[in-house]
Coordinates of C-alpha atoms and ligand atoms in Angstrom, one line a residue:
M368 CA 144.7 38.4 160.7
A369 CA 142.2 39.7 158.2
G370 CA 139.2 38.6 156.4
E371 CA 136.0 40.4 156.5
A372 CA 135.5 43.0 159.3
R373 CA 132.1 42.2 160.8
K374 CA 132.4 44.2 164.0
V375 CA 134.2 47.5 163.9
G376 CA 135.3 50.0 166.5
V377 CA 135.7 53.7 165.8
V378 CA 137.7 55.6 168.4
G379 CA 137.1 59.4 168.5
L380 CA 133.7 60.5 167.3
G381 CA 134.5 64.1 166.2
A382 CA 134.1 65.4 162.7
M383 CA 135.8 62.4 161.0
G384 CA 135.0 59.6 163.4
A385 CA 131.3 60.3 163.5
G386 CA 131.2 60.3 159.7
I387 CA 133.2 57.0 159.6
A388 CA 130.8 55.5 162.2
Q389 CA 127.8 56.6 160.1
L390 CA 129.3 55.0 157.0
C391 CA 129.9 51.7 158.9
V392 CA 126.3 51.5 160.3
E393 CA 124.8 52.4 156.9
A394 CA 126.9 49.6 155.3
G395 CA 125.3 47.1 157.8
V396 CA 128.3 46.8 160.1
E397 CA 127.9 46.4 163.8
T398 CA 129.9 49.4 165.2
I399 CA 131.0 50.5 168.6
G400 CA 132.2 54.1 169.0
R401 CA 134.5 55.2 171.8
E402 CA 134.7 58.8 173.0
V403 CA 136.3 60.2 176.1
T404 CA 133.0 61.1 177.8
A405 CA 129.5 59.7 177.4
E406 CA 128.2 63.1 176.5
L407 CA 130.6 63.5 173.6
G408 CA 129.5 60.0 172.4
E409 CA 125.8 61.0 172.6
R410 CA 126.4 64.2 170.8
A411 CA 128.0 62.3 167.9
R412 CA 125.1 59.9 167.8
D413 CA 122.7 62.8 167.6
R414 CA 124.7 64.3 164.7
I415 CA 124.6 60.9 162.9
A416 CA 120.8 60.6 163.6
G417 CA 120.4 64.1 162.2
F418 CA 122.2 63.3 158.9
L419 CA 120.3 60.0 158.5
A420 CA 117.0 61.9 159.2
R421 CA 117.9 64.3 156.4
K422 CA 118.5 61.4 154.0
V423 CA 115.1 60.0 154.9
E424 CA 113.5 63.4 154.2
K425 CA 115.2 63.5 150.8
G426 CA 114.0 60.0 150.0
Q427 CA 117.6 58.6 149.9
L428 CA 116.9 56.2 152.8
D429 CA 113.7 54.7 154.2
A430 CA 112.8 55.1 157.8
R431 CA 113.2 51.4 158.7
E432 CA 116.7 51.4 157.2
R433 CA 117.5 54.5 159.3
D434 CA 116.3 52.8 162.5
A435 CA 118.3 49.7 161.7
A436 CA 121.4 51.7 161.0
L437 CA 121.2 53.6 164.3
A438 CA 120.5 50.3 166.2
R439 CA 123.9 49.0 164.9
L440 CA 125.7 51.8 166.7
S441 CA 126.7 51.4 170.3
L442 CA 128.7 53.8 172.4
T443 CA 131.3 53.4 175.1
T444 CA 134.0 55.3 177.0
E445 CA 136.0 52.1 177.7
V446 CA 138.7 50.9 175.3
A447 CA 138.2 47.4 176.8
D448 CA 134.8 47.3 175.1
L449 CA 136.5 47.1 171.7
A450 CA 137.9 43.6 172.6
D451 CA 135.9 41.7 170.1
C452 CA 136.3 44.0 167.1
D453 CA 137.8 42.7 163.8
L454 CA 138.9 46.2 162.9
V455 CA 139.4 49.4 164.9
I456 CA 139.6 52.8 163.1
E457 CA 141.2 55.5 165.1
A458 CA 140.1 59.1 164.5
I459 CA 141.2 61.0 167.7
V460 CA 143.2 64.2 167.9
E461 CA 146.1 64.6 165.5
E462 CA 148.9 64.1 168.2
L463 CA 151.5 61.4 167.9
D464 CA 151.7 60.8 171.7
A465 CA 147.9 60.5 172.1
K466 CA 147.7 58.1 169.1
Q467 CA 150.7 56.0 170.3
R468 CA 149.1 55.7 173.8
L469 CA 145.8 54.6 172.3
F470 CA 147.4 52.0 170.0
A471 CA 149.3 50.6 172.9
E472 CA 146.0 50.3 174.8
L473 CA 144.3 48.8 171.8
E474 CA 147.1 46.2 171.4
R475 CA 146.4 45.2 175.0
V476 CA 142.7 44.7 174.7
C477 CA 142.0 43.7 171.1
R478 CA 142.3 40.2 169.7
P479 CA 145.8 39.6 168.2
D480 CA 144.2 39.2 164.7
A481 CA 142.3 42.5 164.9
V482 CA 143.4 45.1 162.3
L483 CA 144.2 48.6 163.8
A484 CA 143.7 51.5 161.4
T485 CA 144.5 55.2 161.8
N486 CA 142.8 58.1 160.0
T487 CA 145.8 60.4 160.5
S488 CA 146.2 63.1 157.8
A489 CA 149.8 64.2 158.5
L490 CA 151.5 61.9 161.0
S491 CA 153.5 58.9 160.0
V492 CA 151.5 55.6 160.2
T493 CA 154.9 53.8 160.7
E494 CA 155.6 56.0 163.8
I495 CA 152.2 55.4 165.2
A496 CA 152.7 51.6 164.7
S497 CA 156.1 51.7 166.3
A498 CA 154.4 52.1 169.7
I499 CA 153.2 48.5 169.7
S500 CA 154.8 45.1 169.5
T501 CA 152.6 44.0 166.6
P502 CA 153.1 46.8 164.0
E503 CA 152.2 44.4 161.1
R504 CA 148.5 44.8 162.0
V505 CA 148.6 48.7 161.7
V506 CA 147.4 50.3 158.5
G507 CA 146.3 53.9 157.4
M508 CA 142.8 54.5 156.3
H509 CA 142.7 58.1 155.3
F510 CA 139.1 59.3 154.7
F511 CA 138.3 62.8 153.4
N512 CA 136.0 65.3 155.0
P513 CA 133.0 64.9 155.1
A514 CA 133.6 61.2 155.2
P515 CA 130.0 60.2 154.3
L516 CA 130.2 62.2 151.1
M517 CA 133.7 62.1 149.9
P518 CA 134.3 58.9 147.8
L519 CA 138.0 58.5 148.3
V520 CA 139.8 56.6 151.0
E521 CA 143.6 56.2 150.9
I522 CA 144.8 52.8 152.2
I523 CA 148.3 53.4 153.5
R524 CA 150.9 50.7 153.9
A525 CA 153.4 51.5 156.7
E526 CA 156.9 50.0 156.8
R527 CA 155.8 46.9 158.6
T528 CA 152.1 46.5 157.5
A529 CA 151.3 42.9 156.7
D530 CA 149.5 42.1 153.4
D531 CA 146.5 40.6 155.0
A532 CA 145.9 43.7 157.3
F533 CA 146.3 45.9 154.3
E534 CA 143.8 43.9 152.2
T535 CA 141.3 43.8 155.1
A536 CA 141.4 47.6 155.2
Y537 CA 141.1 47.9 151.4
A538 CA 138.2 45.5 151.3
F539 CA 136.5 47.4 154.2
G540 CA 136.9 50.7 152.2
E541 CA 135.0 49.0 149.3
R542 CA 132.4 47.6 151.7
L543 CA 131.7 51.2 152.8
G544 CA 131.0 52.2 149.2
K545 CA 134.3 54.2 148.9
H546 CA 136.9 54.2 146.2
P547 CA 140.0 53.0 147.9
I548 CA 143.5 53.6 146.5
R549 CA 146.7 52.0 147.6
C550 CA 149.8 53.9 148.6
H551 CA 152.8 53.9 150.9
D552 CA 153.4 55.9 154.1
T553 CA 154.9 59.1 152.9
P554 CA 154.2 62.7 154.1
G555 CA 150.8 63.8 152.8
F556 CA 150.2 60.4 151.3
V557 CA 148.8 61.0 147.8
V558 CA 146.1 63.7 147.7
N559 CA 147.4 66.1 150.3
R560 CA 151.0 65.8 149.0
V561 CA 149.7 67.2 145.7
L562 CA 146.8 69.4 146.8
I563 CA 148.4 71.3 149.7
P564 CA 151.3 72.9 147.8
L565 CA 149.0 73.5 144.9
L566 CA 146.6 75.5 147.1
N567 CA 149.5 77.3 148.6
D568 CA 150.6 78.3 145.1
C569 CA 147.1 79.6 144.3
V570 CA 147.2 81.8 147.5
R571 CA 150.6 83.1 146.6
V572 CA 149.3 84.0 143.1
L573 CA 146.7 86.2 144.8
D574 CA 149.5 88.6 145.8
E575 CA 151.9 88.1 142.9
A576 CA 149.3 88.7 140.1
R577 CA 147.2 91.0 142.2
V578 CA 144.1 89.0 141.1
S579 CA 141.0 89.1 143.2
V580 CA 139.8 86.1 145.2
E581 CA 136.7 85.8 142.9
D582 CA 138.8 86.1 139.7
L583 CA 141.4 83.5 140.9
D584 CA 138.5 81.1 141.7
A585 CA 136.9 81.8 138.3
G586 CA 140.3 81.3 136.6
M587 CA 140.8 77.8 138.1
K588 CA 137.2 76.8 137.5
H589 CA 136.9 78.0 133.9
G590 CA 140.5 77.6 132.8
A591 CA 141.5 74.5 134.6
G592 CA 138.2 72.7 135.0
W593 CA 138.3 72.7 138.8
P594 CA 134.8 72.0 140.3
M595 CA 135.4 74.8 142.8
G596 CA 137.9 77.6 143.1
P597 CA 141.0 77.2 145.4
C598 CA 139.7 79.9 147.8
E599 CA 136.3 78.3 148.0
L600 CA 138.1 75.0 148.6
I601 CA 140.3 76.4 151.4
D602 CA 137.2 77.9 153.1
L603 CA 135.6 74.5 152.9
I604 CA 138.6 72.6 154.3
G605 CA 139.1 75.2 157.0
L606 CA 142.0 77.6 157.1
D607 CA 143.2 76.1 160.5
V608 CA 143.2 72.6 159.1
H609 CA 145.0 73.6 155.9
V610 CA 147.6 75.6 157.7
H611 CA 148.2 72.7 160.1
A612 CA 148.6 70.2 157.3
S613 CA 150.8 72.6 155.4
E614 CA 153.1 73.1 158.4
A615 CA 153.3 69.3 158.8
L616 CA 154.4 68.8 155.2
W617 CA 156.8 71.7 155.4
A618 CA 158.4 70.2 158.6
K619 CA 158.9 66.8 156.9
L620 CA 159.8 67.8 153.3
R621 CA 161.3 71.2 153.6
E622 CA 160.1 72.3 150.2
P623 CA 159.2 76.0 150.2
R624 CA 155.9 75.4 148.4
M625 CA 154.8 73.3 151.4
A626 CA 155.1 76.2 153.9
P627 CA 151.8 77.9 154.6
P628 CA 151.7 81.4 152.9
P629 CA 151.8 84.2 155.6
R630 CA 148.4 85.5 154.3
L631 CA 146.8 82.1 155.3
V632 CA 148.5 82.0 158.7
A633 CA 147.3 85.6 159.4
M634 CA 143.8 84.7 158.4
A635 CA 143.8 81.6 160.6
N636 CA 145.2 83.5 163.6
A637 CA 142.4 86.1 163.1
G638 CA 139.8 83.4 163.3
L639 CA 138.8 83.6 159.6
L640 CA 138.6 79.8 159.3
G641 CA 136.3 79.6 156.4
R642 CA 132.8 78.1 156.3
K643 CA 132.9 76.9 159.9
T644 CA 133.3 80.4 161.3
G645 CA 131.1 82.1 158.7
R646 CA 134.1 83.9 157.2
G647 CA 137.3 83.1 155.4
F648 CA 138.0 84.3 151.9
Y649 CA 134.2 84.6 151.5
R650 CA 131.4 85.3 154.0
Y651 CA 128.8 82.6 154.7
E652 CA 125.3 82.9 156.2
S653 CA 124.9 80.4 159.0
Ligands
NAD346 N1 139.0 67.2 159.7 C1 139.6 66.8 158.5 O1 139.4 67.4 157.5 C2 140.3 65.4 158.5 C3 140.4 64.7 157.3 C4 141.0 63.5 157.3 C5 141.6 63.0 158.4 N2 141.6 63.8 159.6 C6 142.2 63.2 160.8 O2 141.2 62.5 161.5 C7 141.5 62.6 162.9 C8 140.4 63.3 163.7 O3 140.2 64.6 163.1 P1 138.8 65.4 163.4 O4 138.8 66.5 162.4 O5 137.7 64.4 163.4 O6 139.1 65.9 164.9 P2 138.0 66.3 166.0 O7 138.7 67.2 166.9 O8 136.7 66.8 165.3 O9 137.6 64.9 166.7 C9 138.5 64.2 167.5 C10 137.7 63.5 168.6 O10 138.5 62.6 169.2 C11 138.1 62.6 170.6 N3 139.2 61.9 171.4 C12 140.4 62.5 171.7 N4 141.2 61.6 172.3 C13 140.4 60.4 172.4 C14 140.7 59.1 172.9 N5 141.8 58.8 173.4 N6 139.7 58.2 172.7 C15 138.5 58.5 172.1 N7 138.2 59.7 171.6 C16 139.2 60.7 171.7 C17 137.8 64.0 171.0 O11 137.0 64.1 172.1 C18 137.1 64.5 169.7 O12 135.7 64.3 169.7 C19 142.9 63.4 163.0 O13 143.9 62.5 163.0 C20 142.9 64.2 161.7 O14 144.2 64.5 161.3 C21 140.9 64.9 159.7

């Protein structure tokens, strides 16, 4: 197992998978993206082409590099087409059953030395790996949203991850220009384990201290040196995504701070999801 990943598969080309595929092709890696329908795959390729076009406009990429990057991306709807990948990164829906089914399929079609990575945020990498008979090749690669812009990737060692699979994933994170950090498979891994209860505390303080959203954000920016306020950050993450991750941590750790504050649940249920719906704590022009 291991070594350098020369050909990479990305399964699921939604918000995260498309960003990860973009990083791969920009890093010069031949990449095959798998979606459930050809149309979803094409849509993801169009989004990637749009982001690269904007980089060309801004002078961050030249047009030939853009064309070469796009030429490295191929699309499929067949898992069997991932047979010759050195590394497959899964970024499908956040459901244990779906991920376990996919990993079982990947185990059947991929070479025995291929490394299988999951981008799960809140599921256990060990549980995903338990669906296959070669769990030593499964590792977590947790990118942050938006993947092309956020520098961090958490490389997660599950109970039975082999050292060489782990190091392949770590080296690939570096190859993508990311800052990888090493950790073990625990709920929330590193950043979400710290950030989610912290953001929940911030929201609770809105009610306790009867501080306004704007003043809370100003407080954390100017008093704690945060680059953006907690309410701005929750709007950026998406209230639905935050509530979901919070519920997952609460279910696993049972610490009251992990539970999503009722105010956030109510906002999420009302469709006030933040930037993506034009309104969360703040209003956004589309
Ligand atoms: N959105 C975030 O902020 C974020 C951050 C880090 C990690 N994650 C994790 O990344 C994963 C994907 O999240 P997302 O936000 O990109 O979701 P998304 O809903 O935007 O994308 C998921 C995509 O996977 C596709 N898909 C579903 N089943 C598939 C299958 N069997 N094969 C191929 N494609 C399949 C769907 O058609 C969809 O396009 C989840 O595990 C999530 O927890 C999300």
